[in-house]
Amino acid sequence: MTGRLDSSDRRLLVRAVRLLREPVAVAPDFEARVLARIRAEGRGGSTALRWLLAPLTLRVKPVWGLAAAAAVAIVLLVPRQSELTAGPGEAVVTLVAPFPAAERVEVAGSFTSWEPVALERDPDTGVFQGRLVVPAGIHEYMFVVDGDRWVADPLSDSYADDGFGRLNSVLVARVGET
Amino acid sequence: MEEPGDAQVVARVLDGEVDAFGILVRRHTPALARYAVRLLGSPDVADDVLAESFSRAYRHLASCRDPARFRTWVFRIVTNRCKSYLGRRRPDTVSLDDAPPAVARSDPGLDLDRREAMAAVESALAELTAQRREAFVMKYVEGMSYEEMAEITGERIPTLKMRVHRAREALVGLLRERGL
């Protein structure tokens, strides 16, 4: 890697930045379209993402034994009928992330359009967890710890390059395997 | 009359005044649109991503913990949406390199020299890796602090500084190759 830019490099960069700072055209109806869309959708959240933050019965991967049950895992479990039901083409999954020192943990993934969604801390174990209905298929996700640390699930079965130099955890959600 | 701050507008929206969300859209769209176009290389894709981002911002508005910093929060959403788009783009879709220069659509009034210069700059920017392009645009085009960039991306500040540094060097080389 070279050191500092010389003066002609800097002039070049300044010219490029000046061009890149030019405003871009926005469609005249953009605001109206956005408002029409949010009125139509409401603020109820995605129908594909329904959370139930109730106490859980977990089937944990036997990787680290019981201690690992408090460690990080993504756990697929059978939902109780009264709790959360997957519709056609959907699966119920539970995310469990033990970050006992964290104040909050969220999950962001392809099933949340990469918007962080808060997990709930279990008062007994200190483990953060949440259940959700996701479309069946292959999803990528990460945990967001205290709002600024993006952490892959260390016990995920597989990972995928996110194209930004990090690895996402991969979740395979199968219909009927919940 | 003084414009209401973002926190006041967010409170009005959460109180049920849906139209007030338009204030936030108007206020932040110019910077967000430019940001999305620079990252994605296509005004049409940027329009879609931005509309989707505002829709998500509205749905999750209650989770915006510091409404006075709505701008940073919504930049984070747009960044994630851009990342999601770039991550799922299939090889048979239009690449940044193939995309028409955004300037051709965004500002037909530019003279030819500037138009050509803009096309060269955009094509050089498109050759950067996604993470370097993102860091460069945040720092130099949108003028963000490293602290704000870290909040939006979740990356450490030294990492972001290195990306900006490398992006800057690579971009200068690419611009020279294009005869600027």
Short mmCIF file of C-alpha atoms in Angstrom, two decimals:
data_model
loop_
_atom_site.label_atom_id
_atom_site.label_comp_id
_atom_site.label_asym_id
_atom_site.label_seq_id
_atom_site.Cartn_x
_atom_site.Cartn_y
_atom_site.Cartn_z
CA MET A 1 0.00 0.00 0.00
CA THR A 2 1.40 3.33 -0.92
CA GLY A 3 1.55 6.26 1.39
CA ARG A 4 -0.04 9.66 1.02
CA LEU A 5 -1.56 10.90 -2.19
CA ASP A 6 0.39 13.56 -4.04
CA SER A 7 -1.14 16.89 -4.99
CA SER A 8 -2.25 15.80 -8.46
CA ASP A 9 -3.91 12.70 -6.97
CA ARG A 10 -5.69 14.90 -4.49
CA ARG A 11 -6.92 17.22 -7.25
CA LEU A 12 -8.21 14.19 -9.13
CA LEU A 13 -9.97 12.92 -6.07
CA VAL A 14 -11.50 16.31 -5.32
CA ARG A 15 -12.85 16.49 -8.87
CA ALA A 16 -14.34 13.02 -8.62
CA VAL A 17 -15.92 13.70 -5.25
CA ARG A 18 -17.39 16.95 -6.50
CA LEU A 19 -19.09 15.06 -9.32
CA LEU A 20 -20.30 12.29 -7.03
CA ARG A 21 -21.83 14.87 -4.73
CA GLU A 22 -24.05 16.16 -7.53
CA PRO A 23 -27.68 15.61 -6.57
CA VAL A 24 -29.43 12.74 -8.31
CA ALA A 25 -32.88 13.08 -9.78
CA VAL A 26 -35.72 11.63 -7.77
CA ALA A 27 -39.00 10.72 -9.41
CA PRO A 28 -41.55 13.51 -8.78
CA ASP A 29 -44.05 11.00 -7.45
CA PHE A 30 -41.59 9.30 -5.09
CA GLU A 31 -43.01 10.69 -1.85
CA ALA A 32 -46.58 10.03 -2.97
CA ARG A 33 -45.68 6.44 -3.83
CA VAL A 34 -44.05 5.88 -0.47
CA LEU A 35 -47.02 7.31 1.41
CA ALA A 36 -49.47 5.27 -0.64
CA ARG A 37 -47.47 2.18 0.08
CA ILE A 38 -47.25 2.68 3.84
CA ARG A 39 -50.95 3.48 4.01
CA ALA A 40 -51.66 0.22 2.20
CA GLU A 41 -49.29 -1.84 4.33
CA GLY A 42 -49.93 -0.23 7.70
CA ARG A 43 -47.50 -0.54 10.55
CA GLY A 44 -48.42 -4.07 11.55
CA GLY A 45 -45.15 -5.53 10.36
CA SER A 46 -44.49 -8.20 7.85
CA THR A 47 -46.99 -10.98 7.75
CA ALA A 48 -44.10 -13.35 7.18
CA LEU A 49 -42.50 -12.42 10.48
CA ARG A 50 -44.50 -13.07 13.58
CA TRP A 51 -42.75 -13.17 16.90
CA LEU A 52 -43.72 -14.95 20.02
CA LEU A 53 -41.47 -14.22 22.93
CA ALA A 54 -42.89 -16.74 25.33
CA PRO A 55 -40.94 -19.26 27.41
CA LEU A 56 -39.64 -21.95 25.15
CA THR A 57 -39.16 -25.67 25.04
CA LEU A 58 -35.96 -26.15 23.13
CA ARG A 59 -34.35 -29.00 21.27
CA VAL A 60 -30.73 -27.96 21.33
CA LYS A 61 -27.96 -29.30 19.17
CA PRO A 62 -25.85 -31.58 21.36
CA VAL A 63 -22.62 -29.80 20.58
CA TRP A 64 -21.55 -28.35 23.86
CA GLY A 65 -23.82 -30.32 26.12
CA LEU A 66 -25.99 -28.53 28.56
CA ALA A 67 -23.57 -25.65 28.83
CA ALA A 68 -23.93 -25.23 25.14
CA ALA A 69 -27.65 -24.98 25.55
CA ALA A 70 -26.87 -21.65 27.07
CA ALA A 71 -24.40 -21.01 24.33
CA VAL A 72 -25.28 -19.91 20.89
CA ALA A 73 -27.43 -22.09 18.71
CA ILE A 74 -30.12 -21.83 16.22
CA VAL A 75 -32.76 -24.26 17.25
CA LEU A 76 -35.66 -25.54 15.30
CA LEU A 77 -38.50 -26.77 17.43
CA VAL A 78 -42.04 -27.93 17.39
CA PRO A 79 -44.32 -25.04 18.18
CA ARG A 80 -47.10 -25.52 20.64
CA GLN A 81 -50.42 -25.27 18.88
CA SER A 82 -51.50 -22.28 20.87
CA GLU A 83 -48.34 -20.33 20.16
CA LEU A 84 -47.11 -20.00 16.65
CA THR A 85 -48.27 -21.76 13.55
CA ALA A 86 -46.51 -21.83 10.25
CA GLY A 87 -48.68 -21.25 7.24
CA PRO A 88 -48.23 -22.94 3.87
CA GLY A 89 -44.63 -22.61 2.75
CA GLU A 90 -43.51 -21.32 6.14
CA ALA A 91 -41.48 -22.67 9.02
CA VAL A 92 -41.29 -21.77 12.69
CA VAL A 93 -37.77 -21.25 13.92
CA THR A 94 -36.27 -20.24 17.22
CA LEU A 95 -33.15 -18.20 17.52
CA VAL A 96 -31.08 -18.52 20.66
CA ALA A 97 -28.06 -16.36 21.34
CA PRO A 98 -26.27 -16.37 24.70
CA PHE A 99 -24.54 -13.07 25.18
CA PRO A 100 -24.91 -12.70 28.95
CA ALA A 101 -22.91 -9.49 29.05
CA ALA A 102 -25.02 -7.87 26.35
CA GLU A 103 -27.75 -5.38 27.09
CA ARG A 104 -29.60 -6.26 23.94
CA VAL A 105 -29.28 -8.70 21.10
CA GLU A 106 -31.09 -8.51 17.80
CA VAL A 107 -31.22 -10.73 14.78
CA ALA A 108 -30.98 -9.40 11.26
CA GLY A 109 -31.25 -11.62 8.26
CA SER A 110 -32.71 -12.17 4.87
CA PHE A 111 -35.98 -13.11 6.60
CA THR A 112 -36.13 -9.66 8.21
CA SER A 113 -34.84 -7.83 5.14
CA TRP A 114 -31.74 -7.26 7.26
CA GLU A 115 -33.60 -5.10 9.71
CA PRO A 116 -32.51 -5.90 13.28
CA VAL A 117 -35.33 -7.41 15.31
CA ALA A 118 -34.94 -7.65 19.07
CA LEU A 119 -34.57 -10.97 20.85
CA GLU A 120 -35.89 -11.38 24.37
CA ARG A 121 -33.62 -12.18 27.30
CA ASP A 122 -34.62 -15.28 29.24
CA PRO A 123 -34.45 -14.14 32.88
CA ASP A 124 -33.38 -17.58 34.07
CA THR A 125 -30.55 -18.29 31.68
CA GLY A 126 -29.59 -14.86 30.40
CA VAL A 127 -29.93 -16.25 26.92
CA PHE A 128 -31.53 -14.07 24.28
CA GLN A 129 -34.11 -15.80 22.18
CA GLY A 130 -37.05 -15.32 19.90
CA ARG A 131 -39.38 -17.40 17.76
CA LEU A 132 -40.51 -16.43 14.34
CA VAL A 133 -42.28 -17.65 11.28
CA VAL A 134 -40.15 -17.43 8.17
CA PRO A 135 -40.70 -18.45 4.59
CA ALA A 136 -39.30 -21.93 4.01
CA GLY A 137 -35.97 -21.85 2.28
CA ILE A 138 -32.38 -20.89 2.85
CA HIS A 139 -31.80 -17.74 4.87
CA GLU A 140 -28.74 -15.83 5.99
CA TYR A 141 -28.57 -13.97 9.27
CA MET A 142 -26.36 -12.40 11.92
CA PHE A 143 -26.78 -11.38 15.52
CA VAL A 144 -26.44 -7.71 16.37
CA VAL A 145 -25.06 -7.30 19.87
CA ASP A 146 -25.71 -4.02 21.69
CA GLY A 147 -26.56 -2.36 18.44
CA ASP A 148 -23.12 -2.27 16.92
CA ARG A 149 -21.47 -5.68 16.88
CA TRP A 150 -22.54 -7.94 14.04
CA VAL A 151 -21.72 -11.50 15.01
CA ALA A 152 -22.25 -14.69 13.05
CA ASP A 153 -23.77 -17.62 14.90
CA PRO A 154 -20.68 -19.68 15.84
CA LEU A 155 -22.62 -22.93 15.87
CA SER A 156 -24.32 -22.45 12.56
CA ASP A 157 -24.05 -25.46 10.31
CA SER A 158 -22.77 -23.34 7.47
CA TYR A 159 -21.78 -19.83 6.54
CA ALA A 160 -21.92 -17.70 3.43
CA ASP A 161 -19.73 -14.83 2.31
CA ASP A 162 -21.78 -11.66 2.54
CA GLY A 163 -19.77 -9.90 -0.14
CA PHE A 164 -18.62 -7.35 2.39
CA GLY A 165 -15.79 -9.37 3.89
CA ARG A 166 -17.86 -11.04 6.58
CA LEU A 167 -19.57 -14.36 6.96
CA ASN A 168 -23.28 -14.72 7.50
CA SER A 169 -24.75 -17.71 9.27
CA VAL A 170 -26.99 -19.85 7.12
CA LEU A 171 -30.34 -21.21 8.23
CA VAL A 172 -32.23 -23.84 6.28
CA ALA A 173 -35.91 -23.62 7.17
CA ARG A 174 -37.91 -26.54 5.89
CA VAL A 175 -41.67 -26.76 5.75
CA GLY A 176 -42.78 -29.14 8.43
CA GLU A 177 -39.42 -29.10 10.19
CA THR A 178 -40.18 -26.60 12.84
CA MET B 1 -41.99 28.89 10.96
CA GLU B 2 -39.24 26.63 12.20
CA GLU B 3 -39.21 23.16 10.74
CA PRO B 4 -39.93 20.44 13.30
CA GLY B 5 -36.98 18.24 14.17
CA ASP B 6 -36.91 14.58 13.25
CA ALA B 7 -37.77 13.53 16.80
CA GLN B 8 -40.93 15.64 16.75
CA VAL B 9 -41.95 14.29 13.38
CA VAL B 10 -41.32 10.71 14.44
CA ALA B 11 -43.50 11.29 17.52
CA ARG B 12 -46.31 12.62 15.31
CA VAL B 13 -46.09 9.61 13.02
CA LEU B 14 -46.15 7.23 15.97
CA ASP B 15 -49.22 9.09 17.22
CA GLY B 16 -50.95 8.13 14.01
CA GLU B 17 -50.27 11.09 11.74
CA VAL B 18 -49.24 9.06 8.71
CA ASP B 19 -48.84 12.10 6.45
CA ALA B 20 -46.11 13.46 8.73
CA PHE B 21 -43.94 10.63 7.50
CA GLY B 22 -43.83 12.55 4.22
CA ILE B 23 -41.78 15.22 6.00
CA LEU B 24 -39.13 12.63 6.78
CA VAL B 25 -39.25 11.28 3.24
CA ARG B 26 -38.83 14.77 1.73
CA ARG B 27 -36.11 15.74 4.16
CA HIS B 28 -33.90 12.70 3.77
CA THR B 29 -34.56 11.49 0.24
CA PRO B 30 -32.00 13.72 -1.53
CA ALA B 31 -29.04 12.35 0.45
CA LEU B 32 -30.38 8.81 0.60
CA ALA B 33 -31.13 8.71 -3.12
CA ARG B 34 -27.66 9.91 -3.99
CA TYR B 35 -26.17 7.38 -1.57
CA ALA B 36 -28.19 4.50 -3.01
CA VAL B 37 -27.44 5.47 -6.62
CA ARG B 38 -23.72 5.65 -5.87
CA LEU B 39 -23.75 2.25 -4.18
CA LEU B 40 -26.03 0.47 -6.63
CA GLY B 41 -25.13 2.20 -9.89
CA SER B 42 -28.70 2.34 -11.14
CA PRO B 43 -31.30 5.05 -10.47
CA ASP B 44 -34.13 2.58 -11.06
CA VAL B 45 -32.80 0.05 -8.59
CA ALA B 46 -32.02 2.83 -6.12
CA ASP B 47 -35.61 4.08 -6.40
CA ASP B 48 -36.92 0.59 -5.56
CA VAL B 49 -34.49 0.11 -2.70
CA LEU B 50 -35.24 3.54 -1.26
CA ALA B 51 -39.01 3.06 -1.42
CA GLU B 52 -38.65 -0.31 0.27
CA SER B 53 -36.39 1.21 2.90
CA PHE B 54 -38.85 3.97 3.77
CA SER B 55 -41.64 1.43 3.94
CA ARG B 56 -39.60 -0.62 6.41
CA ALA B 57 -38.62 2.47 8.35
CA TYR B 58 -42.29 3.30 8.77
CA ARG B 59 -43.21 -0.21 9.88
CA HIS B 60 -40.37 -0.37 12.39
CA LEU B 61 -40.47 3.27 13.45
CA ALA B 62 -41.26 2.38 17.04
CA SER B 63 -37.90 0.60 17.24
CA CYS B 64 -36.00 3.77 16.36
CA ARG B 65 -34.52 4.27 19.79
CA ASP B 66 -33.19 7.76 19.22
CA PRO B 67 -35.63 9.56 16.91
CA ALA B 68 -33.46 12.67 16.92
CA ARG B 69 -30.98 10.57 14.99
CA PHE B 70 -33.50 9.27 12.49
CA ARG B 71 -31.08 10.11 9.69
CA THR B 72 -28.46 7.64 10.91
CA TRP B 73 -31.12 5.03 11.55
CA VAL B 74 -32.63 5.30 8.08
CA PHE B 75 -29.17 5.32 6.49
CA ARG B 76 -28.61 2.03 8.23
CA ILE B 77 -31.79 0.61 6.76
CA VAL B 78 -30.86 1.79 3.27
CA THR B 79 -27.35 0.39 3.69
CA ASN B 80 -28.78 -2.97 4.69
CA ARG B 81 -31.22 -2.95 1.80
CA CYS B 82 -28.43 -2.13 -0.65
CA LYS B 83 -26.37 -4.91 0.86
CA SER B 84 -29.27 -7.29 0.56
CA TYR B 85 -29.82 -6.32 -3.07
CA LEU B 86 -26.16 -6.69 -3.99
CA GLY B 87 -25.96 -9.99 -2.12
CA ARG B 88 -28.90 -11.60 -3.87
CA ARG B 89 -28.21 -10.22 -7.32
CA ARG B 90 -27.84 -13.12 -9.67
CA PRO B 91 -25.08 -13.28 -12.24
CA ASP B 92 -27.55 -12.86 -15.07
CA THR B 93 -28.78 -9.52 -13.77
CA VAL B 94 -27.28 -6.23 -14.78
CA SER B 95 -24.00 -5.58 -13.04
CA LEU B 96 -22.75 -2.26 -11.84
CA ASP B 97 -20.30 -2.24 -14.71
CA ASP B 98 -23.07 -2.79 -17.24
CA ALA B 99 -25.53 -0.40 -15.69
CA PRO B 100 -26.12 2.82 -17.56
CA PRO B 101 -24.36 5.75 -15.96
CA ALA B 102 -26.69 7.25 -13.40
CA VAL B 103 -25.87 10.72 -14.62
CA ALA B 104 -27.42 10.01 -18.01
CA ARG B 105 -30.76 9.73 -16.27
CA SER B 106 -30.24 12.01 -13.35
CA ASP B 107 -29.02 15.18 -14.96
CA PRO B 108 -29.45 15.49 -18.73
CA GLY B 109 -28.48 19.14 -18.43
CA LEU B 110 -24.84 18.36 -17.77
CA ASP B 111 -22.54 19.37 -20.59
CA LEU B 112 -20.76 16.69 -22.54
CA ASP B 113 -17.39 17.02 -20.80
CA ARG B 114 -18.91 16.79 -17.38
CA ARG B 115 -21.17 13.97 -18.51
CA GLU B 116 -18.19 12.01 -19.76
CA ALA B 117 -16.26 12.78 -16.60
CA MET B 118 -19.20 11.66 -14.48
CA ALA B 119 -19.53 8.44 -16.45
CA ALA B 120 -15.83 7.76 -15.93
CA VAL B 121 -16.07 8.46 -12.21
CA GLU B 122 -19.12 6.27 -11.81
CA SER B 123 -17.54 3.44 -13.71
CA ALA B 124 -14.38 3.71 -11.59
CA LEU B 125 -16.50 3.71 -8.42
CA ALA B 126 -18.32 0.62 -9.65
CA GLU B 127 -15.02 -1.23 -9.92
CA LEU B 128 -14.32 -0.90 -6.22
CA THR B 129 -15.34 -3.76 -3.99
CA ALA B 130 -18.74 -3.28 -2.40
CA GLN B 131 -17.32 -2.59 1.04
CA ARG B 132 -14.75 -0.08 -0.21
CA ARG B 133 -17.35 1.68 -2.34
CA GLU B 134 -19.67 1.86 0.64
CA ALA B 135 -16.95 3.29 2.90
CA PHE B 136 -15.79 5.81 0.30
CA VAL B 137 -19.29 7.08 -0.45
CA MET B 138 -20.16 7.39 3.22
CA LYS B 139 -16.99 9.32 4.01
CA TYR B 140 -16.41 11.50 0.99
CA VAL B 141 -19.76 11.84 -0.71
CA GLU B 142 -22.06 11.95 2.31
CA GLY B 143 -19.46 13.47 4.63
CA MET B 144 -20.11 11.13 7.54
CA SER B 145 -17.90 10.86 10.58
CA TYR B 146 -16.24 7.54 11.25
CA GLU B 147 -18.38 7.23 14.36
CA GLU B 148 -21.54 7.53 12.30
CA MET B 149 -20.19 5.10 9.72
CA ALA B 150 -19.43 2.61 12.48
CA GLU B 151 -22.94 2.97 13.84
CA ILE B 152 -24.46 2.36 10.42
CA THR B 153 -22.28 -0.54 9.34
CA GLY B 154 -21.43 -2.20 12.65
CA GLU B 155 -17.79 -2.18 11.66
CA ARG B 156 -14.90 -0.97 13.80
CA ILE B 157 -13.51 2.46 13.08
CA PRO B 158 -9.98 1.25 12.20
CA THR B 159 -11.52 -1.16 9.70
CA LEU B 160 -13.49 1.66 8.12
CA LYS B 161 -10.46 3.92 7.98
CA MET B 162 -8.52 1.22 6.18
CA ARG B 163 -11.34 0.69 3.70
CA VAL B 164 -11.57 4.39 2.96
CA HIS B 165 -7.83 4.62 2.53
CA ARG B 166 -7.72 1.68 0.15
CA ALA B 167 -10.78 2.87 -1.73
CA ARG B 168 -9.18 6.26 -2.22
CA GLU B 169 -5.98 4.78 -3.58
CA ALA B 170 -7.78 2.35 -5.86
CA LEU B 171 -10.09 5.04 -7.15
CA VAL B 172 -7.23 7.35 -8.05
CA GLY B 173 -5.63 4.55 -10.05
CA LEU B 174 -8.88 3.75 -11.82
CA LEU B 175 -9.52 7.41 -12.63
CA ARG B 176 -6.04 7.74 -14.11
CA GLU B 177 -6.68 4.66 -16.25
CA ARG B 178 -9.72 6.48 -17.61
CA GLY B 179 -7.68 9.51 -18.53
CA LEU B 180 -9.08 11.93 -16.00
#
